[in-house]
Short mmCIF file of C-alpha atoms in Angstrom, two decimals:
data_model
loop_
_atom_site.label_atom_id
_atom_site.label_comp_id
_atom_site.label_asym_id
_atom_site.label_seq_id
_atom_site.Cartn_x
_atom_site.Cartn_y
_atom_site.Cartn_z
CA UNK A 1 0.00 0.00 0.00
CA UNK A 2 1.76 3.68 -0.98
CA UNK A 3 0.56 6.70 0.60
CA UNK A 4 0.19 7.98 -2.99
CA UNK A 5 -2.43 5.26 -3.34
CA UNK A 6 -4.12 6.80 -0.64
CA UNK A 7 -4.11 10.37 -1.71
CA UNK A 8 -6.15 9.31 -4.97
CA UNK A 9 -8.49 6.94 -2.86
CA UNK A 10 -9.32 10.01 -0.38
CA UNK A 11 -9.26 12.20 -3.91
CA UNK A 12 -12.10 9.95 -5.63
CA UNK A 13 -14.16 9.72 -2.34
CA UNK A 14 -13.90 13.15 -1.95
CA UNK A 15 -15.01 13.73 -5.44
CA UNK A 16 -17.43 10.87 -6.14
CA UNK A 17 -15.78 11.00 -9.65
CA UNK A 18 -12.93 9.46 -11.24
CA UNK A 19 -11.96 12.42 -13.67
CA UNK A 20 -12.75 15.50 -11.41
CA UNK A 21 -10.00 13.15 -8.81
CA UNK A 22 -7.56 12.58 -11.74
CA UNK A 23 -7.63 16.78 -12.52
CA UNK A 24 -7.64 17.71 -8.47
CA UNK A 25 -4.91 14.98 -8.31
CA UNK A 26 -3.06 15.87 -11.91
CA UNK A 27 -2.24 12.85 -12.85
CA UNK A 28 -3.99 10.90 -16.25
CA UNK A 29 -7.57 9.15 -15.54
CA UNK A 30 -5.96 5.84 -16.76
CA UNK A 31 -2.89 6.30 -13.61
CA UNK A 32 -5.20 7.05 -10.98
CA UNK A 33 -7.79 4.55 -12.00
CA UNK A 34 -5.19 1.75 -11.72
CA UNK A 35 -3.86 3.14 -8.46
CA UNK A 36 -7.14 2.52 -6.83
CA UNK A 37 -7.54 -1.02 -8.12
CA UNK A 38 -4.02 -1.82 -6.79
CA UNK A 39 -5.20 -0.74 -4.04
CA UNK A 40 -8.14 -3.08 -3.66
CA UNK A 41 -6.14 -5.88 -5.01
CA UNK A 42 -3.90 -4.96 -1.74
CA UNK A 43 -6.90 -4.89 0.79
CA UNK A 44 -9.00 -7.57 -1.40
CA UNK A 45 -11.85 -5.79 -0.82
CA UNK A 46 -14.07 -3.19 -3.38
CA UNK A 47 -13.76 -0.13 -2.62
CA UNK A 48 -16.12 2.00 -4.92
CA UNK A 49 -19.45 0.92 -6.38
CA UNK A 50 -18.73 2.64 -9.81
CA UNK A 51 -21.25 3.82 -12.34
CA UNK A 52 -21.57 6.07 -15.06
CA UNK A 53 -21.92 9.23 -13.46
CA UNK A 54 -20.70 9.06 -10.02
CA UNK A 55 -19.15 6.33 -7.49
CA UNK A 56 -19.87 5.73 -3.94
CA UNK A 57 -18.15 4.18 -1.10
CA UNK A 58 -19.30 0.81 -0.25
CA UNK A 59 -18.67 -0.13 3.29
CA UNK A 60 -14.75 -1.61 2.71
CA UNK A 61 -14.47 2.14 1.48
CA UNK A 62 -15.84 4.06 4.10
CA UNK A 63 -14.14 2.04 6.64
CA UNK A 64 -10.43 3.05 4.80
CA UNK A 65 -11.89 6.69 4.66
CA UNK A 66 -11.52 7.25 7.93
CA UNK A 67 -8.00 5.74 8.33
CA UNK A 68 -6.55 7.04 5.19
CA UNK A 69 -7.40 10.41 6.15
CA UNK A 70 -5.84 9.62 9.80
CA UNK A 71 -2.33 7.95 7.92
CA UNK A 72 -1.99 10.81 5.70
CA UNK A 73 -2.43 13.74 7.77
CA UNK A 74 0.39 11.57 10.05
CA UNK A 75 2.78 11.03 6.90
CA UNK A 76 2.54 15.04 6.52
CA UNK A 77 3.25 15.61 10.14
CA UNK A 78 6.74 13.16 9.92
CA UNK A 79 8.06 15.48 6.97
CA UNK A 80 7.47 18.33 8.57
CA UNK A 81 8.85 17.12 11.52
CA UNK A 82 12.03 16.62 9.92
CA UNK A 83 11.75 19.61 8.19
CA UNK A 84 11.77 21.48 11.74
CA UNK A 85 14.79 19.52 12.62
CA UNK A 86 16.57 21.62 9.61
CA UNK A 87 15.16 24.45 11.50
CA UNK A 88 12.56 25.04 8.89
CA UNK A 89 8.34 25.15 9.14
CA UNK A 90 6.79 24.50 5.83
CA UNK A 91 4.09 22.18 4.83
CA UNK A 92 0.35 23.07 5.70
CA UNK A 93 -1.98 23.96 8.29
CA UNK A 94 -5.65 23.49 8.33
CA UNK A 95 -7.34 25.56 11.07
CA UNK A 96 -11.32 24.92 11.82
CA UNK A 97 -13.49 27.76 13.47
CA UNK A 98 -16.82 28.69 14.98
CA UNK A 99 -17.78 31.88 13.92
CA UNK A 100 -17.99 34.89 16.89
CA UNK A 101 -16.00 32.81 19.43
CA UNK A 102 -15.58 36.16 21.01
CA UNK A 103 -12.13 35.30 23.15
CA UNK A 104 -9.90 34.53 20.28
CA UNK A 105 -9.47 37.01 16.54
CA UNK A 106 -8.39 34.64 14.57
CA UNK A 107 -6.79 36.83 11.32
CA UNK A 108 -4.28 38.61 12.91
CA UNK A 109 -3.07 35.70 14.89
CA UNK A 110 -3.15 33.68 11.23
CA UNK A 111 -1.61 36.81 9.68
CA UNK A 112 1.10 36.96 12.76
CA UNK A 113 1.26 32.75 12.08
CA UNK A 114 2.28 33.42 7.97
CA UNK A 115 4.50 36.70 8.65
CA UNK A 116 6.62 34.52 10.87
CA UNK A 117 6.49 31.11 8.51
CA UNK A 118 5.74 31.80 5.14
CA UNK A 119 6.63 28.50 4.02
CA UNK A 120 3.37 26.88 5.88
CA UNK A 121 0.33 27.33 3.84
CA UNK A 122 -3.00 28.20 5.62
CA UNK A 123 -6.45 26.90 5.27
CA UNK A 124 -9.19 28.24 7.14
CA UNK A 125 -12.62 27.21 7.33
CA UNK A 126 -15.56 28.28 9.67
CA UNK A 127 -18.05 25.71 10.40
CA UNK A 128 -20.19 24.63 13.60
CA UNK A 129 -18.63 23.72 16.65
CA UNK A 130 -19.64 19.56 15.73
CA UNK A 131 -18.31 19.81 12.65
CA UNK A 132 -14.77 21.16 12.89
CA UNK A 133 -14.62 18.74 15.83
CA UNK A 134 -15.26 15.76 13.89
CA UNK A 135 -13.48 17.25 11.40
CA UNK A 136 -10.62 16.78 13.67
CA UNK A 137 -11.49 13.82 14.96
CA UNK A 138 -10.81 12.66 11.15
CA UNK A 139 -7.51 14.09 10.75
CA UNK A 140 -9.13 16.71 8.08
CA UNK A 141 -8.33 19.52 10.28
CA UNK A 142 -5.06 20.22 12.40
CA UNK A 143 -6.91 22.20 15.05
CA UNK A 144 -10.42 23.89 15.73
CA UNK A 145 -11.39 26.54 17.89
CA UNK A 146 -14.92 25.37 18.89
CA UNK A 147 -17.20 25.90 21.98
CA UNK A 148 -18.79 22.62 22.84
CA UNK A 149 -20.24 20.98 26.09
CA UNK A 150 -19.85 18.29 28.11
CA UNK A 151 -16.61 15.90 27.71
CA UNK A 152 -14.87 15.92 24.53
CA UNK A 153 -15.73 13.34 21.99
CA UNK A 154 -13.69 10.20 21.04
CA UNK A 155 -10.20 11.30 19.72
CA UNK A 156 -10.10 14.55 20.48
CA UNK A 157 -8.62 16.43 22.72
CA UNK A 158 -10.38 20.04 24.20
CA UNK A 159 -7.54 22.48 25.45
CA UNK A 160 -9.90 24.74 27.23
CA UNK A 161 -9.51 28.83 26.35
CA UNK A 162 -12.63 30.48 28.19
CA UNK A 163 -15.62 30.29 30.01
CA UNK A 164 -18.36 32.75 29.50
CA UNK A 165 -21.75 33.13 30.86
CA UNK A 166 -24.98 33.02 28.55
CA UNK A 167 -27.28 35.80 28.96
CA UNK A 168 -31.12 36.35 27.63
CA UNK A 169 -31.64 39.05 24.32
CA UNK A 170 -34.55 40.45 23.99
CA UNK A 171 -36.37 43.90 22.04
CA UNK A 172 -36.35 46.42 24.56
CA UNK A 173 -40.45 46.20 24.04
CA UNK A 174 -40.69 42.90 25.61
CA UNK A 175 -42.00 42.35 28.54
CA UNK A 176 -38.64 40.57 29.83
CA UNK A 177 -36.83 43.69 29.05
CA UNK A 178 -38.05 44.71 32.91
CA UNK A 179 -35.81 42.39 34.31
CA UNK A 180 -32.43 42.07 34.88
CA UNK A 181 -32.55 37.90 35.85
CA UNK A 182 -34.60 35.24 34.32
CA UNK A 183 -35.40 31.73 35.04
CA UNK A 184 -35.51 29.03 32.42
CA UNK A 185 -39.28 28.70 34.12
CA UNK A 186 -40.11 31.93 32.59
CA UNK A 187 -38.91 31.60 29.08
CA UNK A 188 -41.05 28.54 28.22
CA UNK A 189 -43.72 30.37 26.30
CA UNK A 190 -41.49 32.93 24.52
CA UNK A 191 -40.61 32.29 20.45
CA UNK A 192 -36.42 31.77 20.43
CA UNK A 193 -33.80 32.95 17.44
CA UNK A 194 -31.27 30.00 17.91
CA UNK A 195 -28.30 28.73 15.85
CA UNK A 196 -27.98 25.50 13.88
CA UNK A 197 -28.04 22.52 15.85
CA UNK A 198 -24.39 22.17 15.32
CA UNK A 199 -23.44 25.37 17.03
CA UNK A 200 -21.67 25.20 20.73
CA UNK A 201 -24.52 27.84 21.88
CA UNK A 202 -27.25 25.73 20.76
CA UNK A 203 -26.22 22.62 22.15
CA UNK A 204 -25.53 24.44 25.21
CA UNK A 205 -29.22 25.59 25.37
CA UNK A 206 -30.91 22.76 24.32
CA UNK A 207 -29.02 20.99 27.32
CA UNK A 208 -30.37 23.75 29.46
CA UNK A 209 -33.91 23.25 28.74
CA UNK A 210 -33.13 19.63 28.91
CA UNK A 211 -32.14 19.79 32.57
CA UNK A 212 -35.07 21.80 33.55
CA UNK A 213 -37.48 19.48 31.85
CA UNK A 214 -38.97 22.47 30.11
CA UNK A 215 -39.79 22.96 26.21
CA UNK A 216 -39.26 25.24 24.13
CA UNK A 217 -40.21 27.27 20.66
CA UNK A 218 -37.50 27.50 18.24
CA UNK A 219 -39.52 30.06 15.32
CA UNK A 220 -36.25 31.32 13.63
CA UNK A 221 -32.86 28.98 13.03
CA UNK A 222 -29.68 31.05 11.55
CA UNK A 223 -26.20 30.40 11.17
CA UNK A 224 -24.64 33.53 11.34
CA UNK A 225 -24.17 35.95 14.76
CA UNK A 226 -25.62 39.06 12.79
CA UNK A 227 -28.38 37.77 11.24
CA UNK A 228 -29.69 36.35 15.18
CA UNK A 229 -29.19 40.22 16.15
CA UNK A 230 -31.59 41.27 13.55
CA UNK A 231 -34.37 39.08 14.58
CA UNK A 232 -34.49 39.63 18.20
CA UNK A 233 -33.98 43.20 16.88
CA UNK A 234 -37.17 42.80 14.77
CA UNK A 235 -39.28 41.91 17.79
CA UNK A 236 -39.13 37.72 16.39
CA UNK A 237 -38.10 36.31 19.56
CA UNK A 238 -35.36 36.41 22.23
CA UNK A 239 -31.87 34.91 22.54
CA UNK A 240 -29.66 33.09 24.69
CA UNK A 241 -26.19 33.99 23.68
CA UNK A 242 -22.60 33.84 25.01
CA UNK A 243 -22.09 36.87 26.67
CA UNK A 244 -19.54 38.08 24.34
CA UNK A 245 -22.36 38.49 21.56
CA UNK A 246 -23.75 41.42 23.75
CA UNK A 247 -20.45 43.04 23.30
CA UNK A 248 -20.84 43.68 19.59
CA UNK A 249 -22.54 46.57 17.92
CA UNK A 250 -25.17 45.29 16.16
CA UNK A 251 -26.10 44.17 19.71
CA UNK A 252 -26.34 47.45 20.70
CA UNK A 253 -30.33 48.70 21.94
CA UNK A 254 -31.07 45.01 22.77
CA UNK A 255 -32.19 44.30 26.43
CA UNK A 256 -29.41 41.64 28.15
CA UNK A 257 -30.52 39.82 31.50
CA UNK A 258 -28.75 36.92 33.32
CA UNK A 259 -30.08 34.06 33.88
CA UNK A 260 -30.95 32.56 37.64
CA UNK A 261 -27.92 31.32 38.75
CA UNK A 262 -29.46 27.98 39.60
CA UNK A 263 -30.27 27.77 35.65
CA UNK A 264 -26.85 29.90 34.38
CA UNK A 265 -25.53 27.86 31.82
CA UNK A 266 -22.02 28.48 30.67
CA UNK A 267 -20.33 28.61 27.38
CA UNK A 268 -17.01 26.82 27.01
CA UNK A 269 -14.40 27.80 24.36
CA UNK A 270 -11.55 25.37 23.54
CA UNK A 271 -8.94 24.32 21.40
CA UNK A 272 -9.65 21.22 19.98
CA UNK A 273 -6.21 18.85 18.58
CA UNK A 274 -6.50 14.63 17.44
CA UNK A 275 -6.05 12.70 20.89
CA UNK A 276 -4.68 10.08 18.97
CA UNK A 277 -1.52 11.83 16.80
CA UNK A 278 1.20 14.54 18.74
CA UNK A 279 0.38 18.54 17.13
CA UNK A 280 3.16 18.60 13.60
CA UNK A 281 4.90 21.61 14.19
CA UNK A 282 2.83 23.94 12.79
CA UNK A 283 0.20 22.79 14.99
CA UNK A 284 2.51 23.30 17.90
CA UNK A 285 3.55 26.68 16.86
CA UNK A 286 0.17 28.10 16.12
CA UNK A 287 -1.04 26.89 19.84
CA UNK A 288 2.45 28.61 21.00
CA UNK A 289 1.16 31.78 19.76
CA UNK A 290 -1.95 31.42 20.46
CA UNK A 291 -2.34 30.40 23.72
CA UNK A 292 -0.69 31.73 26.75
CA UNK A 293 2.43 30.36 28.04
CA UNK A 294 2.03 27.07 30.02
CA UNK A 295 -1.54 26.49 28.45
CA UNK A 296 -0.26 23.69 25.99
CA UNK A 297 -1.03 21.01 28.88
CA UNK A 298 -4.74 22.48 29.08
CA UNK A 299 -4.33 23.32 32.64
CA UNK A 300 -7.32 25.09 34.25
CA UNK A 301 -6.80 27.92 36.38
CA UNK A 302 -7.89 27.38 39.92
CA UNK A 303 -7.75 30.96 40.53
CA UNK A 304 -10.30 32.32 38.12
CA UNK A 305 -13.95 33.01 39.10
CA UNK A 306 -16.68 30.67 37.65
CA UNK A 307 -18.10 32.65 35.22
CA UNK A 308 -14.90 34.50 34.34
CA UNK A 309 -12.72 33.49 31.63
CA UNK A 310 -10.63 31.18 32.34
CA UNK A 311 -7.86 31.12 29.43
CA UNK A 312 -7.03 33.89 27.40
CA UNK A 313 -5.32 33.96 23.93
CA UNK A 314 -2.49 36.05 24.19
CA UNK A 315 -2.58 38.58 20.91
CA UNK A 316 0.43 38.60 18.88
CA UNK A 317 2.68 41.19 18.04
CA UNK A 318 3.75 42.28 14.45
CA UNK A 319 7.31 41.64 16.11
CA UNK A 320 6.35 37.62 16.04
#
């Protein structure tokens, strides 16, 4: 088995097409379609149900998916490993993001990142909070910067960055806007603006609900910060958001109340890295820069309040 078999394999599942893989890979339709029946002739299995438009995965194939994905992304990390040895940082470096995290700005700590290695290429894609995880999980994505709750999923690791409260949104019409505190108890009835099921806030207020046993009415779903600030802005419903929503300007007009504190749910934002493979060195470097010194370990800080943040990204300097 060659890793270069691989690449193609991940290239036509990727794809679902033999010729759009053979131009993404650059290599003749005729090469690549012989790599990938070497390749089954080496794991005696089928890979691909082929017809004439597309191909899928049959079960053999989604199984290697998985794994390929998880052998490649290590092959990468042993070059560049070497190549740090030689006191160089090349390669690339695929960085996953909620959108609005709030405690971390990710372009000028990617722009900092390149000014310092311009030899590493950057990816960056924003997704949900599940997503990028599982995204790293699968070895697609060298690190994410999500907000999820609970205990980390199977092979992944959360270095934890922040914890922030989540606080009630509202018009300034409504008739919550006359208080400062709410209970889950009294939002039962109201019509909600909520992300995606995929984003860390969501998850962290359909758990809320959960715990109290309570329902709730979900009228508007959105997948952007701005477009949730409208709505409530509109008079559509309310919003439970991470506090650092209420810090931005198109927040600005909207009634914010804390929750009880015997319902106050909080919003955690980590680093997420594979539990199963060591950070390349870009990886490494990137946390180095990003995270405060000593955070690497994903020590939590005894001393900080509950509802305070807890880890900080340190902003770089155009000097790094």
């Amino acid at each position: 088995m060659e890793l270069r078999h691989l690449e193609y394999f991940v290239a036509v599942a990727e794809e679902r097409h033999f010729t759009r893989a053979a131009e993404r890979m650059r290599v003749a339709q005729s090469g690549l379609s012989a790599a990938i029946r070497s390749l089954e002739r080496d794991l005696d299995a089928e890979l691909f149900v082929r017809s004439t438009r597309r191909v899928e995965l049959t079960d053999a194939g989604r199984a290697l998916l998985a794994e390929a994905h998880r052998t490649l992304a290590s092959a990468t990390a042993a070059r560049n490993a070497v190549a740090a040895v030689r006191g160089l940082l090349r390669g690339s470096l695929t960085v996953g993001s909620e959108q609005c995290l709030g405690v971390i700005d990710l372009p000028p700590v990617l722009a900092s990142f390149r000014r310092a290695h311009p030899g590493v290429e950057i990816r960056l894609r924003y997704a949900g909070s599940g997503q990028v995880t599982e995204q790293v999980r699968l070895g697609r994505l060298n690190v994410g910067f999500v907000a999820l709750p609970g205990p980390p999923p199977d092979g992944v690791r959360l270095l934890p960055l922040a914890t922030e409260q989540m606080v009630l949104l509202c018009h300034p019409a409504h008739p919550l806007a006359e208080r400062d505190t709410v209970d889950v108890a009294a939002l039962v009835d109201e019509d909600f603006v909520d992300f995606s099921t995929d984003w860390g806030a969501r998850r962290v207020n359909d758990q809320t609900f959960a715990r109290a046993d309570a329902e709730r009415r979900i009228s508007v779903e959105v997948n952007d910060v701005h477009t949730l600030l409208d709505f409530v802005h509109q008079g559509l419903g309310v919003a439970l958001v991470p506090a650092p929503v209420t810090r931005k300007p198109h927040a600005k007009g909207l009634h914010v109340a804390a929750l009880a504190a015997q319902d106050g749910p909080t919003w955690q934002v980590s680093v997420a890295v594979s539990a199963s493979a060591p950070p390349g060195p870009a990886t490494t470097e990137l946390l180095r820069m990003a995270l405060p010194e000593g955070r690497l370990a994903g020590r939590s800080d005894e001393s900080a309040g509950a509802h305070r943040s807890t880890y900080r990204l340190r902003q770089p300097t155009h000097r790094e």
